[in-house]
Coordinates of C-alpha atoms in Angstrom, one line a residue:
Chain A
M1179 CA 125.2 130.7 22.5
C1180 CA 124.7 132.1 25.9
A1181 CA 122.3 130.6 28.4
F1182 CA 121.6 132.0 31.8
R1183 CA 118.8 132.2 34.3
L1184 CA 117.6 135.5 35.5
P1185 CA 115.7 135.8 38.8
P1186 CA 113.3 138.7 39.0
G1187 CA 114.6 142.0 40.4
K1188 CA 118.2 141.0 40.0
T1189 CA 120.9 143.0 38.3
K1190 CA 123.9 141.2 37.1
I1191 CA 126.5 141.4 34.5
Y1192 CA 127.1 138.3 32.5
S1193 CA 129.8 137.7 29.9
C1194 CA 130.1 135.0 27.4
I1195 CA 132.3 134.0 24.6
L1196 CA 130.7 133.6 21.3
L1197 CA 131.5 131.3 18.5
P1198 CA 133.0 132.0 16.1
V1199 CA 135.3 133.8 18.5
T1200 CA 135.5 137.3 17.3
A1201 CA 134.8 139.1 20.4
C1202 CA 132.8 139.0 23.6
F1203 CA 129.4 140.5 24.3
L1204 CA 128.4 142.0 27.5
F1205 CA 124.9 141.6 28.5
S1206 CA 123.5 144.1 31.0
L1207 CA 120.5 142.7 32.7
K1208 CA 118.2 144.6 34.9
N1209 CA 114.7 143.4 35.7
E1210 CA 114.8 141.0 32.9
H1211 CA 116.1 143.5 30.4
I1212 CA 118.6 142.3 28.0
S1213 CA 120.9 144.3 25.9
M1214 CA 123.9 144.0 23.8
G1215 CA 127.2 145.8 23.8
V1216 CA 130.1 145.5 21.3
L1217 CA 129.0 144.0 18.0
T1218 CA 131.3 141.6 16.3
S1219 CA 129.0 139.1 14.7
S1220 CA 125.9 139.3 12.6
T1221 CA 123.7 136.9 14.6
Q1222 CA 123.9 135.8 18.2
D1223 CA 121.7 133.5 20.2
T1224 CA 120.8 133.9 23.8
T1225 CA 118.6 131.9 26.1
I1226 CA 117.2 133.4 29.2
S1227 CA 115.0 131.9 31.8
V1228 CA 112.7 134.3 33.6
C1229 CA 110.6 133.8 36.7
G1230 CA 107.1 135.2 36.3
T1231 CA 105.0 135.9 33.3
S1232 CA 106.4 139.1 31.8
T1233 CA 109.8 140.5 31.0
T1234 CA 111.2 143.4 29.0
L1235 CA 113.9 142.8 26.5
N1236 CA 116.2 145.8 25.9
T1237 CA 118.8 146.6 23.3
V1238 CA 121.8 148.8 23.8
P1239 CA 123.4 151.1 21.3
V1240 CA 125.9 149.4 19.0
A1241 CA 128.5 151.4 17.4
G1242 CA 127.8 151.9 13.7
Y1243 CA 124.4 150.3 14.0
S1244 CA 121.0 151.9 14.6
N1245 CA 117.3 151.6 14.1
P1246 CA 116.6 148.7 16.4
S1247 CA 113.6 146.6 15.4
W1248 CA 112.0 143.5 16.8
N1249 CA 110.6 140.3 15.5
D1250 CA 107.0 141.6 15.8
G1251 CA 107.8 144.5 13.5
S1252 CA 108.0 147.0 16.3
T1253 CA 110.8 149.4 16.7
G1254 CA 112.6 150.9 19.6
T1255 CA 115.0 149.7 22.2
S1256 CA 112.7 147.5 24.3
L1257 CA 110.1 144.9 23.9
T1258 CA 107.9 143.5 26.6
V1259 CA 107.0 139.9 26.1
N1260 CA 104.6 137.8 28.0
S1261 CA 105.0 134.3 26.8
S1262 CA 107.9 131.8 26.4
G1263 CA 109.2 131.7 22.9
D1264 CA 111.8 132.9 20.4
Y1265 CA 112.3 136.7 20.0
W1266 CA 114.9 138.7 18.2
W1267 CA 115.9 142.3 17.7
Q1268 CA 118.3 143.7 15.2
V1269 CA 120.1 146.9 14.5
T1270 CA 121.2 148.1 11.1
G1271 CA 124.6 149.3 10.1
A1272 CA 125.5 151.9 7.6
S1273 CA 124.0 151.4 4.2
V1274 CA 126.5 150.4 1.5
V1275 CA 124.2 151.8 -1.2
T1276 CA 125.6 154.9 -2.9
N1277 CA 123.2 157.7 -3.3
G1278 CA 120.3 155.7 -2.0
D1279 CA 118.4 158.8 -1.3
F1280 CA 119.1 160.1 -4.8
S1281 CA 120.4 163.4 -3.5
A1282 CA 123.6 163.3 -5.7
A1283 CA 123.8 164.8 -9.1
T1284 CA 121.5 163.2 -11.5
T1285 CA 123.0 163.8 -14.8
N1286 CA 126.3 162.0 -14.2
T1287 CA 125.9 158.3 -14.3
L1288 CA 129.0 157.9 -12.2
T1289 CA 127.9 160.1 -9.4
R1290 CA 124.3 159.0 -9.8
G1291 CA 125.5 155.7 -8.4
F1292 CA 123.1 153.4 -10.1
T1293 CA 122.1 152.2 -13.5
S1294 CA 118.8 151.0 -15.0
A1295 CA 117.5 149.1 -18.0
Y1296 CA 115.0 151.9 -18.4
T1297 CA 115.8 155.2 -20.2
Y1298 CA 116.9 158.1 -18.1
M1299 CA 115.0 161.3 -18.8
T1300 CA 115.2 164.8 -17.5
T1301 CA 112.7 167.6 -17.6
A1302 CA 114.9 169.0 -20.4
S1303 CA 115.1 165.8 -22.4
P1304 CA 113.6 165.9 -25.8
C1305 CA 110.5 164.0 -26.0
P1306 CA 109.0 164.1 -29.4
G1307 CA 105.3 163.4 -29.4
C1308 CA 105.1 163.2 -25.6
C1309 CA 101.7 164.0 -24.4
C1310 CA 102.3 164.8 -20.9
G1311 CA 106.0 165.3 -20.0
A1312 CA 109.4 163.7 -20.0
L1313 CA 108.2 160.4 -18.6
S1314 CA 105.3 160.0 -21.0
S1315 CA 106.8 156.9 -22.3
E1316 CA 106.9 153.5 -20.6
G1317 CA 110.3 152.3 -19.5
T1318 CA 111.6 155.8 -18.6
Y1319 CA 112.8 157.2 -15.4
S1320 CA 114.2 160.3 -13.8
V1321 CA 115.4 161.8 -10.6
N1322 CA 113.5 164.8 -9.4
T1323 CA 111.9 166.5 -6.4
N1324 CA 108.3 166.2 -7.7
P1325 CA 106.8 163.5 -9.9
H1326 CA 104.5 166.1 -11.4
N1327 CA 107.5 167.8 -12.9
L1328 CA 107.9 164.9 -15.2
H1329 CA 104.4 164.0 -16.1
N1330 CA 101.3 166.1 -15.8
L1331 CA 99.3 163.1 -14.7
F1332 CA 101.7 162.2 -12.0
T1333 CA 100.7 163.4 -8.5
A1334 CA 102.8 166.2 -7.0
F1335 CA 104.4 165.3 -3.7
G1336 CA 107.8 165.5 -2.0
D1337 CA 110.4 162.8 -1.5
H1338 CA 110.6 160.5 1.5
T1339 CA 113.9 161.7 2.8
T1340 CA 113.2 165.3 3.6
G1341 CA 110.0 166.1 1.7
S1342 CA 112.0 168.4 -0.6
G1343 CA 114.8 166.2 -1.9
N1344 CA 115.2 164.0 -4.9
M1345 CA 113.5 160.7 -5.6
L1346 CA 113.6 158.1 -8.3
I1347 CA 110.5 158.5 -10.5
V1348 CA 109.6 155.7 -13.0
N1349 CA 107.1 155.1 -15.7
G1350 CA 107.2 151.3 -15.6
A1351 CA 107.0 149.2 -18.7
A1352 CA 104.9 146.1 -19.2
T1353 CA 107.8 143.7 -19.3
A1354 CA 108.7 141.6 -16.2
N1355 CA 112.2 141.0 -14.9
V1356 CA 113.6 144.3 -16.2
T1357 CA 115.9 146.1 -13.9
V1358 CA 114.6 149.4 -12.7
W1359 CA 117.5 150.2 -10.4
T1360 CA 120.7 148.4 -9.8
Q1361 CA 124.0 149.0 -8.2
N1362 CA 127.1 147.0 -7.5
I1363 CA 127.9 146.8 -3.9
N1364 CA 130.7 145.2 -1.9
I1365 CA 129.6 142.1 0.0
L1366 CA 131.1 140.6 3.2
P1367 CA 130.7 136.9 3.6
N1368 CA 128.5 135.4 6.3
T1369 CA 126.8 138.6 7.0
N1370 CA 123.1 139.4 7.3
Y1371 CA 122.0 142.3 5.2
V1372 CA 118.8 144.2 5.1
F1373 CA 117.6 145.4 1.7
S1374 CA 114.9 148.0 2.0
T1375 CA 113.3 150.8 0.1
W1376 CA 110.4 153.3 0.3
A1377 CA 108.1 153.4 -2.6
T1378 CA 104.8 155.0 -3.6
S1379 CA 102.6 155.3 -6.7
V1380 CA 102.7 158.5 -8.6
N1381 CA 99.5 157.6 -10.4
P1382 CA 96.8 155.3 -9.0
A1383 CA 96.5 153.1 -12.1
S1384 CA 98.0 149.6 -11.8
P1385 CA 100.3 150.0 -8.8
A1386 CA 103.8 148.8 -9.3
I1387 CA 105.0 145.3 -8.6
L1388 CA 108.7 145.2 -7.9
Q1389 CA 111.2 142.6 -6.7
F1390 CA 114.4 142.8 -4.7
S1391 CA 117.2 141.0 -6.5
I1392 CA 120.7 140.2 -5.6
N1393 CA 123.2 138.9 -8.2
G1394 CA 120.3 138.2 -10.6
S1395 CA 118.3 136.2 -8.2
P1396 CA 115.0 137.4 -6.8
L1397 CA 114.9 138.0 -3.1
G1398 CA 111.9 137.8 -0.8
S1399 CA 108.3 138.4 -1.9
T1400 CA 107.4 141.0 -4.5
I1401 CA 106.9 144.6 -3.6
N1402 CA 103.3 145.4 -4.2
L1403 CA 102.4 149.0 -3.9
S1404 CA 99.0 149.6 -2.3
S1405 CA 96.0 150.1 -4.6
T1406 CA 94.3 152.0 -1.8
L1407 CA 96.8 154.3 -0.5
A1408 CA 97.0 157.7 -2.1
D1409 CA 99.9 158.7 -4.3
G1410 CA 102.7 160.1 -2.3
V1411 CA 102.0 157.9 0.8
W1412 CA 105.4 156.3 1.1
Q1413 CA 105.4 152.6 1.9
Y1414 CA 108.2 150.7 3.4
F1415 CA 109.4 147.4 2.0
T1416 CA 112.3 145.3 3.3
T1417 CA 113.8 141.9 3.1
T1418 CA 116.9 140.3 4.5
W1419 CA 119.7 138.3 3.0
N1420 CA 122.6 136.3 4.4
S1421 CA 125.6 136.6 2.2
G1422 CA 126.8 133.1 3.1
S1423 CA 130.0 132.4 1.2
N1424 CA 129.4 135.3 -1.2
S1425 CA 131.9 138.1 -1.1
G1426 CA 133.2 140.8 -3.3
T1427 CA 131.1 142.9 -5.6
L1428 CA 127.6 141.8 -6.4
P1429 CA 124.7 143.7 -8.1
I1430 CA 121.6 144.4 -6.1
A1431 CA 118.5 145.5 -7.9
L1432 CA 114.9 146.5 -8.0
V1433 CA 113.2 144.6 -10.8
N1434 CA 109.9 145.3 -12.4
Q1435 CA 107.3 142.5 -12.2
N1436 CA 104.3 144.4 -13.4
T1437 CA 103.2 143.5 -16.9
S1438 CA 100.3 145.9 -17.1
S1439 CA 100.6 148.3 -20.0
G1440 CA 98.7 151.0 -18.2
G1441 CA 99.8 152.7 -15.0
N1442 CA 102.8 151.1 -13.2
D1443 CA 104.1 154.6 -12.4
F1444 CA 105.9 154.9 -9.2
A1445 CA 108.6 156.6 -7.1
V1446 CA 111.4 155.1 -5.1
D1447 CA 113.5 156.7 -2.3
D1448 CA 115.9 155.9 0.4
I1449 CA 117.1 152.5 -0.9
V1450 CA 119.2 150.8 1.8
F1451 CA 121.4 147.8 1.7
A1452 CA 123.1 147.5 5.0
P1453 CA 124.5 144.9 7.3
V1454 CA 122.4 144.0 10.3
Y1455 CA 123.1 142.5 13.6
R1456 CA 120.4 140.2 15.0
Q1457 CA 120.1 139.0 18.5
N1458 CA 118.0 135.9 18.9
I1459 CA 116.6 135.5 22.3
H1460 CA 114.9 132.4 23.5
V1461 CA 112.8 133.3 26.5
T1462 CA 111.5 130.8 28.9
F1463 CA 109.0 131.8 31.6
N1464 CA 109.0 129.8 34.7
P1465 CA 106.2 130.0 37.3
I1466 CA 107.0 131.6 40.6
P1467 CA 106.4 129.1 43.3
V1468 CA 103.5 129.9 45.6
L1469 CA 104.3 129.0 49.1
A1470 CA 101.5 128.3 51.5
L1471 CA 102.0 127.9 55.2
T1472 CA 99.7 126.7 58.0
S1473 CA 99.8 129.0 61.0
P1474 CA 100.0 129.5 63.9
H1475 CA 101.5 126.5 65.6
T1476 CA 102.0 125.5 69.2
A1477 CA 104.5 122.8 70.0
C1478 CA 106.2 121.2 72.9
G1479 CA 110.0 121.2 73.3
V1480 CA 111.0 121.5 69.6
Y1481 CA 109.1 122.0 66.4
D1482 CA 109.9 121.0 62.8
L1483 CA 109.3 124.2 60.8
T1484 CA 108.9 122.3 57.6
K1485 CA 105.6 121.0 59.0
T1486 CA 104.1 124.4 58.4
I1487 CA 104.7 124.1 54.7
V1488 CA 101.7 123.0 52.7
G1489 CA 102.9 120.3 50.2
Y1490 CA 106.5 120.3 51.5
D1491 CA 108.6 118.9 48.7
A1492 CA 112.3 118.9 49.3
T1493 CA 112.9 117.1 46.0
T1494 CA 111.6 120.0 43.9
Y1495 CA 112.4 123.0 46.1
N1496 CA 115.0 124.5 48.3
Y1497 CA 113.6 126.1 51.4
F1498 CA 115.1 129.0 53.2
F1499 CA 114.3 129.9 56.8
K1500 CA 114.9 133.1 58.7
D1501 CA 114.1 134.0 62.3
S1502 CA 112.4 137.2 63.3
S1503 CA 115.8 139.0 63.4
G1504 CA 116.5 138.0 59.8
N1505 CA 119.1 135.4 60.7
T1506 CA 119.3 132.5 58.4
I1507 CA 118.4 129.1 59.9
T1508 CA 119.7 125.9 58.3
L1509 CA 117.3 123.3 57.3
A1510 CA 118.7 121.0 60.0
N1511 CA 118.1 123.6 62.7
A1512 CA 114.7 124.5 61.3
E1513 CA 113.6 120.9 61.7
V1514 CA 114.3 121.0 65.5
L1515 CA 113.3 124.6 66.3
S1516 CA 113.4 125.3 70.0
Q1517 CA 112.6 129.0 70.1
S1518 CA 109.2 130.6 69.8
G1519 CA 108.9 133.4 67.3
T1520 CA 107.9 134.5 63.9
Y1521 CA 109.7 132.7 61.1
T1522 CA 110.0 133.6 57.4
I1523 CA 110.1 130.9 54.8
T1524 CA 110.8 131.1 51.1
E1525 CA 110.7 128.4 48.5
Q1526 CA 113.0 128.1 45.5
N1527 CA 112.5 125.8 42.6
K1528 CA 115.7 123.8 42.2
V1529 CA 115.5 123.7 38.5
T1530 CA 114.3 127.1 37.5
G1531 CA 115.7 129.0 40.5
C1532 CA 112.4 130.8 40.8
T1533 CA 111.7 131.9 44.4
S1534 CA 108.4 132.4 46.1
L1535 CA 107.4 135.4 48.0
P1536 CA 108.4 135.1 51.6
Q1537 CA 105.8 133.8 54.0
Q1538 CA 105.7 134.1 57.7
T1539 CA 104.4 131.8 60.4
T1540 CA 104.3 132.2 64.2
I1541 CA 105.5 129.3 66.3
T1542 CA 104.9 129.0 70.0
I1543 CA 107.1 126.4 71.6
N1544 CA 106.3 125.4 75.2
P1545 CA 108.9 123.6 77.3
N1546 CA 108.6 120.0 78.0
P1547 CA 108.9 118.8 81.6
Q1548 CA 112.3 117.4 82.4
K1549 CA 112.8 113.7 82.4
P1550 CA 111.1 112.6 85.6
G1551 CA 112.3 110.2 88.2
I1552 CA 110.1 107.8 90.2
A1553 CA 110.2 107.4 93.9
S1554 CA 108.5 104.8 96.0
S1555 CA 106.1 106.1 98.5
Chain B
M1482 CA 62.4 101.3 80.3
K1483 CA 63.6 98.2 78.6
K1484 CA 65.3 100.3 75.9
L1485 CA 67.0 102.4 78.5
N1486 CA 68.5 99.3 80.2
L1487 CA 69.8 98.0 76.9
F1488 CA 71.4 101.4 76.2
T1489 CA 72.9 101.6 79.6
T1490 CA 74.3 98.0 79.2
T1491 CA 75.8 98.8 75.9
L1492 CA 77.4 102.0 77.2
I1493 CA 78.9 100.2 80.1
A1494 CA 80.3 97.5 77.8
L1495 CA 81.8 100.1 75.5
L1496 CA 83.4 101.9 78.4
V1497 CA 84.9 98.7 79.7
F1498 CA 86.1 97.8 76.3
T1499 CA 87.6 101.3 75.8
A1500 CA 89.3 101.1 79.2
N1501 CA 90.8 97.8 78.3
I1502 CA 92.2 99.2 75.1
V1503 CA 93.7 102.4 76.6
F1504 CA 94.8 101.0 79.9
A1505 CA 96.1 97.5 79.2
Q1506 CA 96.8 97.0 82.8
S1507 CA 98.4 93.7 83.6
A1508 CA 98.5 92.3 87.0
G1509 CA 101.6 90.5 88.3
P1510 CA 105.2 91.1 87.9
S1511 CA 107.0 92.5 84.8
D1512 CA 109.7 89.9 85.3
A1513 CA 109.0 86.8 87.3
T1514 CA 112.1 84.9 86.4
S1515 CA 115.1 87.1 87.1
A1516 CA 117.0 86.4 90.3
A1517 CA 116.0 88.3 93.4
P1518 CA 118.0 91.4 94.1
T1519 CA 121.3 90.9 95.9
N1520 CA 122.5 94.5 95.8
P1521 CA 120.7 97.7 96.7
G1522 CA 120.9 98.9 93.1
D1523 CA 119.1 95.8 91.7
A1524 CA 115.8 97.3 92.6
G1525 CA 114.4 100.7 93.7
K1526 CA 112.5 99.1 96.5
I1527 CA 111.8 95.6 97.9
E1528 CA 108.3 94.9 99.1
C1529 CA 106.9 92.0 101.0
Y1530 CA 104.3 89.9 99.4
G1531 CA 100.9 91.5 99.7
S1532 CA 102.2 95.0 100.3
P1533 CA 100.8 97.5 97.9
I1534 CA 103.1 99.1 95.4
S1535 CA 103.0 102.8 95.7
L1536 CA 105.0 105.1 93.4
S1537 CA 105.4 108.8 93.2
G1538 CA 106.2 111.0 90.2
P1539 CA 108.0 114.3 90.5
Q1540 CA 106.5 117.8 90.9
D1541 CA 107.5 120.7 88.7
A1542 CA 110.1 123.2 89.7
G1543 CA 107.6 125.2 91.6
G1544 CA 106.7 122.2 93.8
V1545 CA 103.4 121.8 92.2
D1546 CA 102.0 118.5 90.7
Y1547 CA 102.1 118.3 87.0
T1548 CA 98.8 118.3 85.2
K1549 CA 98.9 114.7 84.4
Y1550 CA 101.1 111.6 85.0
H1551 CA 101.2 108.8 82.5
W1552 CA 102.2 105.6 84.2
Y1553 CA 103.6 102.7 82.2
K1554 CA 104.2 99.2 83.4
I1555 CA 106.6 97.0 81.6
D1556 CA 104.9 93.8 80.5
A1557 CA 106.4 90.3 80.3
S1558 CA 107.7 91.0 76.8
G1559 CA 109.5 94.1 77.9
T1560 CA 107.1 96.6 76.4
A1561 CA 106.0 99.6 78.3
Q1562 CA 102.2 99.5 78.5
L1563 CA 100.2 102.6 79.5
V1564 CA 98.5 101.8 82.7
T1565 CA 96.9 105.1 83.5
A1566 CA 97.0 108.8 82.7
M1567 CA 96.0 110.4 86.0
T1568 CA 96.1 113.6 87.9
G1569 CA 98.0 113.4 91.2
R1570 CA 101.4 112.1 91.3
T1571 CA 101.0 108.9 93.4
Y1572 CA 100.2 105.6 91.7
T1573 CA 99.3 102.5 93.6
E1574 CA 98.9 99.0 92.6
A1575 CA 98.3 95.8 94.5
S1576 CA 101.3 93.4 94.3
G1577 CA 100.9 89.8 93.3
A1578 CA 103.4 87.1 92.8
K1579 CA 107.0 87.5 93.5
G1580 CA 109.2 89.2 90.9
Y1581 CA 110.2 92.5 89.5
Y1582 CA 107.5 95.1 88.9
N1583 CA 108.9 97.7 86.5
Y1584 CA 107.4 101.1 85.9
Q1585 CA 108.0 104.3 83.9
V1586 CA 106.3 107.6 84.0
V1587 CA 105.8 110.6 81.7
T1588 CA 104.7 114.0 83.1
E1589 CA 102.5 116.4 81.3
N1590 CA 102.3 120.1 82.0
A1591 CA 99.5 122.6 81.6
N1592 CA 100.4 123.2 78.0
G1593 CA 100.0 119.6 77.2
C1594 CA 103.7 119.2 76.8
T1595 CA 105.1 115.9 78.0
S1596 CA 108.4 114.9 79.4
P1597 CA 110.7 112.2 78.1
I1598 CA 109.8 108.9 79.6
S1599 CA 111.5 108.2 82.8
D1600 CA 114.0 105.5 83.4
V1601 CA 112.6 102.2 84.6
F1602 CA 111.9 102.0 88.3
K1603 CA 112.0 98.4 89.6
I1604 CA 110.2 97.1 92.7
Y1605 CA 110.9 93.6 93.8
V1606 CA 108.1 91.8 95.6
L1607 CA 109.4 89.0 97.8
P1608 CA 107.7 85.6 97.7
Q1609 CA 104.8 84.9 99.9
L1610 CA 105.8 83.4 103.3
T1611 CA 103.3 81.2 105.2
V1612 CA 103.8 79.0 108.2
A1613 CA 101.8 76.3 109.8
I1614 CA 102.3 74.8 113.3
T1615 CA 102.1 71.1 113.7
T1616 CA 101.9 69.2 116.9
P1617 CA 101.5 65.5 117.8
A1618 CA 98.9 66.4 120.4
S1619 CA 96.8 69.4 120.8
S1620 CA 96.1 68.7 124.5
I1621 CA 98.3 67.9 127.4
C1622 CA 97.7 67.2 131.0
A1623 CA 98.0 69.9 133.6
V1624 CA 101.1 68.6 135.0
A1625 CA 104.5 69.9 134.6
S1626 CA 105.8 66.8 133.1
S1627 CA 103.3 66.7 130.3
A1628 CA 104.6 68.0 127.0
T1629 CA 104.0 68.3 123.3
L1630 CA 106.3 69.6 120.6
L1631 CA 105.2 72.4 118.3
T1632 CA 106.9 72.6 115.0
A1633 CA 106.8 75.6 112.7
N1634 CA 106.6 74.7 109.0
P1635 CA 107.4 77.7 106.7
T1636 CA 106.7 77.5 103.0
F1637 CA 110.2 78.2 101.8
A1638 CA 112.5 77.2 104.5
A1639 CA 115.5 77.0 102.2
A1640 CA 115.1 80.2 100.2
Y1641 CA 116.1 82.7 102.9
P1642 CA 117.4 82.5 106.4
L1643 CA 114.4 82.5 108.7
S1644 CA 114.0 83.7 112.2
Y1645 CA 111.5 82.3 114.7
Q1646 CA 109.9 83.7 117.7
W1647 CA 107.4 81.7 119.7
T1648 CA 104.8 83.3 122.0
R1649 CA 102.5 82.0 124.7
N1650 CA 99.2 83.8 124.8
G1651 CA 100.8 86.6 122.8
V1652 CA 103.7 87.0 125.1
V1653 CA 107.2 86.4 123.7
I1654 CA 108.8 83.3 125.2
P1655 CA 112.4 84.3 125.8
G1656 CA 114.8 82.0 124.0
A1657 CA 112.1 80.3 122.0
T1658 CA 113.7 81.2 118.6
S1659 CA 113.9 77.9 116.8
A1660 CA 111.7 76.1 114.5
T1661 CA 110.3 74.0 117.3
Y1662 CA 109.0 74.6 120.7
N1663 CA 108.4 72.0 123.3
V1664 CA 105.4 72.9 125.4
T1665 CA 105.8 71.8 128.9
G1666 CA 105.4 73.0 132.4
E1667 CA 101.7 73.7 132.0
T1668 CA 100.1 72.9 135.3
S1669 CA 96.9 74.8 135.1
A1670 CA 94.0 73.6 133.1
A1671 CA 93.3 76.0 130.3
T1672 CA 93.5 76.6 126.6
V1673 CA 96.8 78.1 125.9
T1674 CA 97.5 79.8 122.6
F1675 CA 101.0 79.3 121.2
G1676 CA 102.1 81.4 118.3
V1677 CA 105.2 81.5 116.1
T1678 CA 106.3 84.5 114.1
V1679 CA 108.6 83.6 111.2
S1680 CA 110.5 86.3 109.6
F1681 CA 113.2 87.0 107.0
S1682 CA 115.1 90.0 105.8
V1683 CA 116.3 90.9 102.3
L1684 CA 118.5 94.0 101.8
G1685 CA 116.8 95.8 104.7
T1686 CA 113.3 94.8 104.0
S1687 CA 111.8 92.4 106.6
C1688 CA 108.8 90.3 106.1
S1689 CA 107.1 88.1 108.6
T1690 CA 104.1 85.9 109.1
T1691 CA 102.5 84.4 112.2
S1692 CA 100.6 81.3 113.0
T1693 CA 99.0 80.1 116.3
Q1694 CA 98.1 76.8 117.8
D1695 CA 95.8 76.2 120.8
I1696 CA 96.9 73.6 123.3
I1697 CA 94.3 72.4 125.8
V1698 CA 95.7 71.7 129.2
T1699 CA 93.5 69.1 130.7
P1700 CA 93.1 69.1 134.5
L1701 CA 94.2 66.0 136.3
P1702 CA 91.6 63.9 138.1
T1703 CA 91.4 64.7 141.7
K1704 CA 93.3 62.5 144.2
P1705 CA 91.0 59.6 144.6
L1706 CA 89.8 58.3 148.1
I1707 CA 89.2 54.7 148.7
T1708 CA 86.0 53.8 150.6
A1709 CA 84.9 50.4 152.0
N1710 CA 81.8 49.0 150.6

């Protein structure tokens, strides 16, 4: 974990060693922006302390990773936050799913890259007694550029990837826990993965209910296609998974959970299973001290500049003094000021390091008469 | 009218009270017990008993009086007590009993800035000297052989070496410099005033006192003539 304090308006480069020691991150900070350099671990924690009430967290490009997203669901390379708390951003690596966009040949189960408990159909498949097309029967699927090509009651629309490519089109059955799509993928241990897909109904009746699954275990909440969105409006579903001690080849799957006998007709595209790097950031906002001075002041001989500070508190704050030429004055000298002039004072919280805006005060110091002598007269 | 008098009385009382608080002026010496000065550095000045104490503060670099002079007198416990804050640089005070009268001063300029307090300035007031003339007879006969002895009796004969000078009707009698003077040789009937001035000196300061004694010179009866009856 890295922890550092960031004063406003400062640009610094910090480096820290992460555990387990696999590499070192460089954090480039400018105006409270935080970003990450070389990626070597799937999750990192950082604590930053910010003076003020707002800061912008930034990512930086990470080789092999893309699509930064934030804890609030937003995407992009920056996030402005206004309250203390825990935040994270993550970037996604290359998907390990083969043919997740269904662009590969469809007739060859090897190049197709996935299997299903449902029956694969094509527009040319024999379908005795079918009313409406190749996917007239429940528990069938196909890969095509237009659902309507496979069922005349399926809505015609393009795929998610390009609008003209292939998609997985399914006539779901009324049996739960049946694998609609599965693929064996190679898993790295102790790695965060994102498992996502785009899906849409091809017929408005009984929208599909699906479930992400890894190695036979359900993952995350069910994927419930909208009952209000029109067919062909692609919806994004995602979940995350940490491989822990798992490694090697494991099956990932989309499993049907809809038991309705009518409807349950849907399309799936752009399935992704990819490692993600997540940066956890604990942000603490600290108030900027407000320095108030009383002014002007007239004194005799010497003047204690700290007397101008309202609520002077040397236990909590450091104070910095400068003369009208910008020269720094030590606290000891500030307490016995002997020159008239305009002085600038700033206040810094000893714990947070937050510094107030500089304030000025004018001091007029009149000379004292010299030590007198007495004569008899 | 009665209400006005009451108000005036109260105001005066308040003023007196305030003055006593601010200016806790104490008469008498700051130090009545220490030995009298024997060296010039023991005191800034030596005064005779009864002489007023007069002190001066400095002027500024331009030769102008400071706006205010704060005079302090050291009390018997050694504490500087503010006596007065005054304009004008000369402070005077009547002296009292013998002893050291110790003072300090602080000057204040037009900006209200004040100086450090001065070092202590000591004035030593010598003890009071009085003298009385005693004589066994206050009249003598106007004949040269008639005499009476005048004796000067000073109050502290042993404290300091004293000098005496006798006078006759205000005229110094040459050689009459002892504590006694024998009146003789008065041949004319009259009232003759004899005086004695007793003086002493300490580190250059001389103090003296004078006393007089009238001696009546009584004429002799005229030479008698005897007549037959």
